[in-house]
């Protein structure tokens, strides 16, 4: 097009290109500014609406919670178009209240919860997850099956919200379904997953033991199960951990460490022969766990083995050895090292100050 401009030189064409680019950027800036204004107006309008609705509902809610009015007294203040906003309003109370008052909130929410069901399959992952949260907080156990369906949601976050909501005492029938989907959650923190599973209470222990013992499950899943069993102080898991350690190679690091931690917390001196080989493992993480378990289960006879690990090539192994000596009352060794000029004096000083 620029070629058609009469008398246009190369410099003229460059100027026109710059001018066109500047015009495009200017128009884009206007468009973004207009969009920002529209979004601001929409958000302000929604905020004003929420404040207006809250002022309409809050006095009635306070009367209900104080016992001055029956639960159904608030229904006449809720228009059909405001049903979802009303559930959001109730959700804040459900987060704060417990016991009978929490049950009262659930009873008030019950007529409106069917409106949330379509949102389990529609919209963004955020909206689907929020729908699961509403049903979990105010619709259990009535909507437990609807929450369980979200375990298959393509979003791991939505599935995790469902899993955490179901793996709790009172929902034991859904424990197997949650555990079936556990492998998809292995990208989450191991401690977080173990805490979630331990939240299922003692009745979840047999299922977790079965996972720990099954060589069909991924090692990391079994390791998470071992951590949860340890949090539950599940004594029947000790023989399972012993059996696994007796026939296990270091290649399954996470599982080995999980079993060693079970013995460290729940084992006895009779398990020392199972633990000792891992003190010399080529894997530093396994070696540190073995040293920690050795100190927890052993006595004076284990002091030479712990002393030999003070100069381990890995700091964390040496640290566990020093802490083990401290727990066994071997203060003299640590004080001697702390007073020396050797490379481990700071380590000994740290342990003595803990």
Coordinates of C-alpha atoms in Angstrom, one line a residue:
X1 CA 0.0 0.0 0.0
X2 CA 2.9 2.3 0.8
X3 CA 4.3 1.7 -2.6
X4 CA 1.2 3.5 -4.0
X5 CA 1.8 6.7 -2.2
X6 CA 3.0 9.3 -4.7
X7 CA 6.6 10.4 -4.2
X8 CA 7.0 8.3 -1.1
X9 CA 10.7 7.8 -0.3
X10 CA 12.2 5.1 1.9
X11 CA 12.2 7.5 4.8
X12 CA 8.5 8.4 4.2
X13 CA 7.6 4.7 4.2
X14 CA 9.4 4.2 7.5
X15 CA 7.6 7.2 9.1
X16 CA 4.3 5.9 7.9
X17 CA 5.0 2.5 9.4
X18 CA 5.9 4.0 12.7
X19 CA 2.8 6.2 12.7
X20 CA 0.7 3.1 11.9
X21 CA 2.3 1.1 14.7
X22 CA 1.8 4.0 17.1
X23 CA -1.9 4.2 16.1
X24 CA -2.4 0.5 16.7
X25 CA -0.8 0.8 20.1
X26 CA -2.9 3.8 20.9
X27 CA -6.1 2.0 19.9
X28 CA -5.0 -1.1 21.9
X29 CA -4.4 1.2 25.0
X30 CA -7.9 2.7 24.6
X31 CA -9.4 -0.8 24.3
X32 CA -7.6 -2.1 27.4
X33 CA -8.6 1.1 29.3
X34 CA -12.2 0.6 28.3
X35 CA -12.2 -3.0 29.3
X36 CA -10.7 -2.1 32.7
X37 CA -13.4 0.5 33.2
X38 CA -16.1 -2.0 32.3
X39 CA -14.7 -4.7 34.7
X40 CA -14.4 -2.1 37.4
X41 CA -18.0 -1.0 37.0
X42 CA -19.1 -4.6 36.9
X43 CA -17.2 -5.5 40.1
X44 CA -18.4 -2.4 41.9
X45 CA -22.0 -3.2 41.0
X46 CA -21.5 -6.8 42.2
X47 CA -19.9 -5.6 45.5
X48 CA -22.8 -3.2 46.1
X49 CA -25.3 -5.9 45.4
X50 CA -23.6 -8.3 47.8
X51 CA -23.5 -5.6 50.6
X52 CA -27.2 -5.0 50.0
X53 CA -28.0 -8.7 50.2
X54 CA -25.9 -9.2 53.3
X55 CA -27.8 -6.3 55.0
X56 CA -31.1 -8.0 54.1
X57 CA -30.1 -11.4 55.4
X58 CA -27.7 -10.9 58.3
X59 CA -30.3 -9.6 60.9
X60 CA -32.5 -12.6 60.2
X61 CA -29.6 -15.0 60.4
X62 CA -28.5 -13.6 63.8
X63 CA -32.0 -14.0 65.1
X64 CA -32.1 -17.6 63.9
X65 CA -28.7 -18.4 65.5
X66 CA -29.8 -16.8 68.8
X67 CA -32.9 -18.9 68.8
X68 CA -35.3 -15.9 68.5
X69 CA -36.6 -17.1 65.1
X70 CA -37.0 -20.5 63.3
X71 CA -34.7 -21.4 60.4
X72 CA -37.4 -20.9 57.7
X73 CA -37.9 -17.3 58.7
X74 CA -35.1 -16.2 56.4
X75 CA -36.5 -17.9 53.3
X76 CA -38.9 -15.1 52.6
X77 CA -36.0 -12.7 52.3
X78 CA -34.3 -14.8 49.6
X79 CA -35.4 -14.3 46.0
X80 CA -34.9 -17.1 43.5
X81 CA -32.4 -15.0 41.5
X82 CA -30.3 -14.6 44.7
X83 CA -30.1 -18.3 45.6
X84 CA -26.4 -18.8 44.7
X85 CA -25.5 -15.6 46.5
X86 CA -27.4 -16.8 49.5
X87 CA -25.3 -20.0 49.5
X88 CA -22.1 -17.9 49.4
X89 CA -23.5 -16.0 52.4
X90 CA -24.1 -19.1 54.3
X91 CA -20.7 -20.6 53.4
X92 CA -19.0 -18.0 55.5
X93 CA -21.0 -19.1 58.5
X94 CA -20.3 -22.7 57.7
X95 CA -16.6 -22.0 57.8
X96 CA -16.8 -20.5 61.3
X97 CA -19.5 -22.5 63.1
X98 CA -19.4 -26.1 64.5
X99 CA -21.8 -28.5 66.2
X100 CA -25.5 -27.7 66.4
X101 CA -25.0 -24.3 64.8
X102 CA -23.2 -25.8 61.8
X103 CA -26.1 -28.2 61.5
X104 CA -28.5 -25.3 61.5
X105 CA -26.6 -23.6 58.6
X106 CA -26.8 -26.9 56.7
X107 CA -30.6 -27.1 57.2
X108 CA -31.0 -23.5 56.0
X109 CA -28.9 -24.2 52.9
X110 CA -30.5 -27.5 52.0
X111 CA -33.4 -26.1 49.8
X112 CA -30.9 -24.2 47.7
X113 CA -28.1 -26.8 47.2
X114 CA -29.7 -28.4 44.1
X115 CA -28.9 -25.2 42.3
X116 CA -25.2 -26.0 42.7
X117 CA -25.3 -29.5 41.0
X118 CA -25.0 -28.2 37.4
X119 CA -21.9 -26.2 38.4
X120 CA -20.1 -29.5 39.1
X121 CA -19.9 -30.1 35.3
X122 CA -19.8 -26.6 33.9
X123 CA -17.5 -23.6 33.9
X124 CA -13.9 -23.2 35.0
X125 CA -12.0 -25.5 37.3
X126 CA -12.3 -22.7 39.9
X127 CA -16.1 -22.6 39.7
X128 CA -16.3 -26.5 39.8
X129 CA -14.1 -26.6 42.8
X130 CA -16.2 -24.0 44.6
X131 CA -19.3 -26.0 43.9
X132 CA -17.7 -29.1 45.4
X133 CA -16.7 -27.0 48.4
X134 CA -20.3 -25.7 48.9
X135 CA -21.7 -29.2 48.8
X136 CA -19.0 -30.6 51.1
X137 CA -19.4 -27.8 53.7
X138 CA -23.2 -27.7 53.8
X139 CA -24.6 -30.7 52.0
X140 CA -22.9 -33.8 53.6
X141 CA -23.7 -36.6 53.8
X142 CA -26.7 -36.0 51.5
X143 CA -24.6 -34.9 48.6
X144 CA -21.6 -37.2 49.3
X145 CA -22.1 -39.0 46.0
X146 CA -22.2 -35.8 44.1
X147 CA -18.9 -34.8 45.8
X148 CA -17.4 -38.2 45.0
X149 CA -18.2 -37.7 41.3
X150 CA -15.7 -34.8 41.4
X151 CA -12.9 -37.3 42.1
X152 CA -12.9 -37.9 38.3
X153 CA -12.8 -34.2 37.5
X154 CA -10.0 -33.4 34.9
X155 CA -8.6 -30.7 37.3
X156 CA -6.4 -32.2 40.0
X157 CA -7.4 -29.3 42.3
X158 CA -11.1 -30.0 42.0
X159 CA -10.4 -33.7 42.6
X160 CA -8.3 -32.9 45.7
X161 CA -11.1 -30.7 47.2
X162 CA -13.4 -33.7 46.8
X163 CA -10.9 -36.1 48.2
X164 CA -10.2 -34.0 51.3
X165 CA -14.0 -33.6 51.8
X166 CA -14.6 -37.3 51.7
X167 CA -11.6 -38.7 53.6
X168 CA -13.0 -37.9 57.0
X169 CA -14.8 -39.9 59.7
X170 CA -18.4 -40.5 58.8
X171 CA -17.7 -41.0 55.1
X172 CA -15.9 -44.3 55.3
X173 CA -17.9 -45.8 52.4
X174 CA -16.1 -43.3 50.1
X175 CA -12.5 -44.1 51.4
X176 CA -11.9 -46.7 48.7
X177 CA -12.8 -44.3 45.9
X178 CA -10.5 -41.7 47.2
X179 CA -7.6 -44.1 47.6
X180 CA -8.2 -45.4 44.1
X181 CA -7.4 -41.9 42.8
X182 CA -4.4 -41.4 45.1
X183 CA -1.8 -41.9 42.4
X184 CA -3.0 -38.8 40.6
X185 CA -2.2 -36.7 43.7
X186 CA 1.5 -37.8 44.0
X187 CA 2.6 -34.4 42.7
X188 CA 1.3 -32.8 45.9
X189 CA 3.3 -32.6 49.1
X190 CA 3.9 -36.0 50.7
X191 CA 3.2 -34.5 54.1
X192 CA 0.0 -32.9 53.0
X193 CA -1.3 -36.2 51.5
X194 CA -0.3 -38.2 54.6
X195 CA -2.1 -35.7 56.8
X196 CA -5.2 -35.9 54.7
X197 CA -5.2 -39.7 54.9
X198 CA -4.6 -39.7 58.6
X199 CA -7.6 -37.4 58.9
X200 CA -9.7 -40.4 58.0
X201 CA -9.1 -41.8 61.5
X202 CA -8.4 -45.3 62.7
X203 CA -11.0 -46.9 60.4
X204 CA -8.9 -45.9 57.4
X205 CA -5.9 -47.9 58.7
X206 CA -6.8 -51.3 57.2
X207 CA -7.1 -49.8 53.8
X208 CA -3.8 -47.9 54.2
X209 CA -2.1 -51.1 55.4
X210 CA -3.3 -52.9 52.3
X211 CA -1.8 -50.1 50.1
X212 CA 1.5 -50.3 52.0
X213 CA 1.7 -54.1 51.5
X214 CA 0.7 -54.1 47.9
X215 CA 3.5 -54.3 45.3
X216 CA 1.0 -53.3 42.7
X217 CA 0.9 -49.7 44.0
X218 CA 3.5 -47.1 43.1
X219 CA 6.3 -46.8 45.7
X220 CA 5.4 -43.2 46.4
X221 CA 1.8 -44.0 47.0
X222 CA 2.9 -46.7 49.4
X223 CA 5.2 -44.3 51.1
X224 CA 2.4 -41.8 51.6
X225 CA 0.3 -44.6 53.2
X226 CA 3.2 -45.4 55.5
X227 CA 3.4 -41.8 56.7
X228 CA -0.3 -41.7 57.3
X229 CA -0.1 -45.0 59.3
X230 CA 2.7 -43.5 61.4
X231 CA 0.6 -40.4 62.1
X232 CA -2.2 -42.7 63.2
X233 CA 0.2 -44.6 65.5
X234 CA -1.0 -47.8 63.9
X235 CA 0.8 -50.6 65.6
X236 CA -0.5 -53.3 63.2
X237 CA 1.5 -51.7 60.5
X238 CA 4.8 -52.5 62.2
X239 CA 5.0 -56.1 61.0
X240 CA 4.2 -54.9 57.5
X241 CA 7.0 -52.4 57.6
X242 CA 9.4 -55.0 58.9
X243 CA 8.5 -57.5 56.2
X244 CA 9.0 -54.9 53.5
X245 CA 12.4 -53.7 54.9
X246 CA 13.7 -57.3 55.1
X247 CA 13.2 -57.8 51.4
X248 CA 13.6 -54.3 50.0
X249 CA 16.4 -52.7 48.0
X250 CA 17.4 -49.1 48.4
X251 CA 16.0 -48.3 45.0
X252 CA 12.6 -47.5 46.5
X253 CA 13.9 -44.7 48.6
X254 CA 10.6 -43.1 49.6
X255 CA 9.1 -46.4 50.7
X256 CA 12.2 -47.5 52.6
X257 CA 12.3 -44.2 54.5
X258 CA 8.5 -44.5 55.2
X259 CA 9.0 -48.0 56.7
X260 CA 12.0 -46.9 58.7
X261 CA 10.0 -44.0 60.2
X262 CA 7.3 -46.4 61.2
X263 CA 9.8 -48.5 63.1
X264 CA 11.5 -45.4 64.6
X265 CA 8.1 -44.3 66.1
X266 CA 6.4 -47.6 66.8
X267 CA 9.1 -50.3 66.8
X268 CA 11.1 -52.0 69.6
X269 CA 14.6 -53.2 70.2
X270 CA 13.8 -56.5 68.5
X271 CA 13.6 -54.6 65.2
X272 CA 17.2 -53.4 65.4
X273 CA 18.5 -56.2 63.1
X274 CA 16.1 -55.0 60.4
X275 CA 17.3 -51.4 60.8
X276 CA 21.1 -51.8 61.0
X277 CA 21.8 -52.6 57.3
X278 CA 20.2 -49.3 56.3
X279 CA 22.7 -47.3 58.4
X280 CA 25.3 -48.1 55.8
X281 CA 23.1 -47.6 52.8
X282 CA 24.7 -45.9 49.7
X283 CA 21.7 -43.6 49.6
X284 CA 22.3 -40.7 52.0
X285 CA 18.6 -40.1 52.6
X286 CA 18.0 -43.8 53.5
X287 CA 21.2 -43.7 55.6
X288 CA 20.0 -40.7 57.6
X289 CA 16.7 -42.4 58.3
X290 CA 18.4 -45.6 59.3
X291 CA 20.7 -43.7 61.8
X292 CA 17.6 -41.9 63.2
X293 CA 15.7 -45.2 63.7
X294 CA 18.8 -46.9 65.2
X295 CA 19.1 -44.2 67.8
X296 CA 15.4 -44.3 68.6
X297 CA 15.3 -48.1 69.1
X298 CA 18.8 -48.8 70.4
X299 CA 20.7 -48.3 73.6
X300 CA 24.3 -48.2 74.7
X301 CA 25.3 -50.9 72.2
X302 CA 24.5 -48.6 69.3
X303 CA 26.7 -45.8 70.5
X304 CA 29.8 -46.9 68.5
X305 CA 27.8 -47.2 65.3
X306 CA 26.4 -43.7 65.8
X307 CA 29.8 -42.3 66.6
X308 CA 31.1 -43.7 63.4
X309 CA 28.5 -41.7 61.5
X310 CA 29.5 -38.4 62.9
X311 CA 32.0 -37.9 60.1
X312 CA 29.7 -39.1 57.4
X313 CA 30.2 -37.4 54.0
X314 CA 26.6 -36.1 54.2
X315 CA 25.7 -33.4 56.8
X316 CA 22.2 -34.8 57.5
X317 CA 23.5 -38.2 58.3
X318 CA 26.0 -36.7 60.8
X319 CA 23.3 -34.5 62.3
X320 CA 21.0 -37.5 62.9
X321 CA 24.0 -39.4 64.4
X322 CA 24.7 -36.4 66.8
X323 CA 21.1 -36.1 67.8
X324 CA 21.0 -39.9 68.4
X325 CA 24.0 -39.7 70.7
X326 CA 22.3 -36.8 72.5
X327 CA 19.2 -38.8 73.0
X328 CA 21.2 -41.7 74.4
X329 CA 22.9 -39.5 76.9
X330 CA 26.3 -39.6 75.2
X331 CA 27.1 -35.9 76.1
X332 CA 30.9 -36.4 76.6
X333 CA 31.5 -37.2 72.9
X334 CA 29.5 -34.3 71.7
X335 CA 31.1 -31.9 74.2
X336 CA 34.6 -33.1 73.1
X337 CA 33.8 -32.5 69.5
X338 CA 32.2 -29.1 70.2
X339 CA 35.3 -28.0 71.9
X340 CA 37.6 -29.1 69.1
X341 CA 38.7 -27.3 66.0
X342 CA 37.5 -30.1 63.7
X343 CA 35.0 -29.8 60.9
X344 CA 32.2 -31.2 63.0
X345 CA 32.5 -28.9 66.0
X346 CA 29.7 -26.6 64.8
X347 CA 27.5 -29.6 64.3
X348 CA 28.1 -30.8 67.9
X349 CA 27.5 -27.3 69.2
X350 CA 24.2 -27.0 67.3
X351 CA 22.9 -30.3 68.7
X352 CA 24.0 -29.4 72.2
X353 CA 22.1 -26.1 71.9
X354 CA 18.8 -27.7 70.7

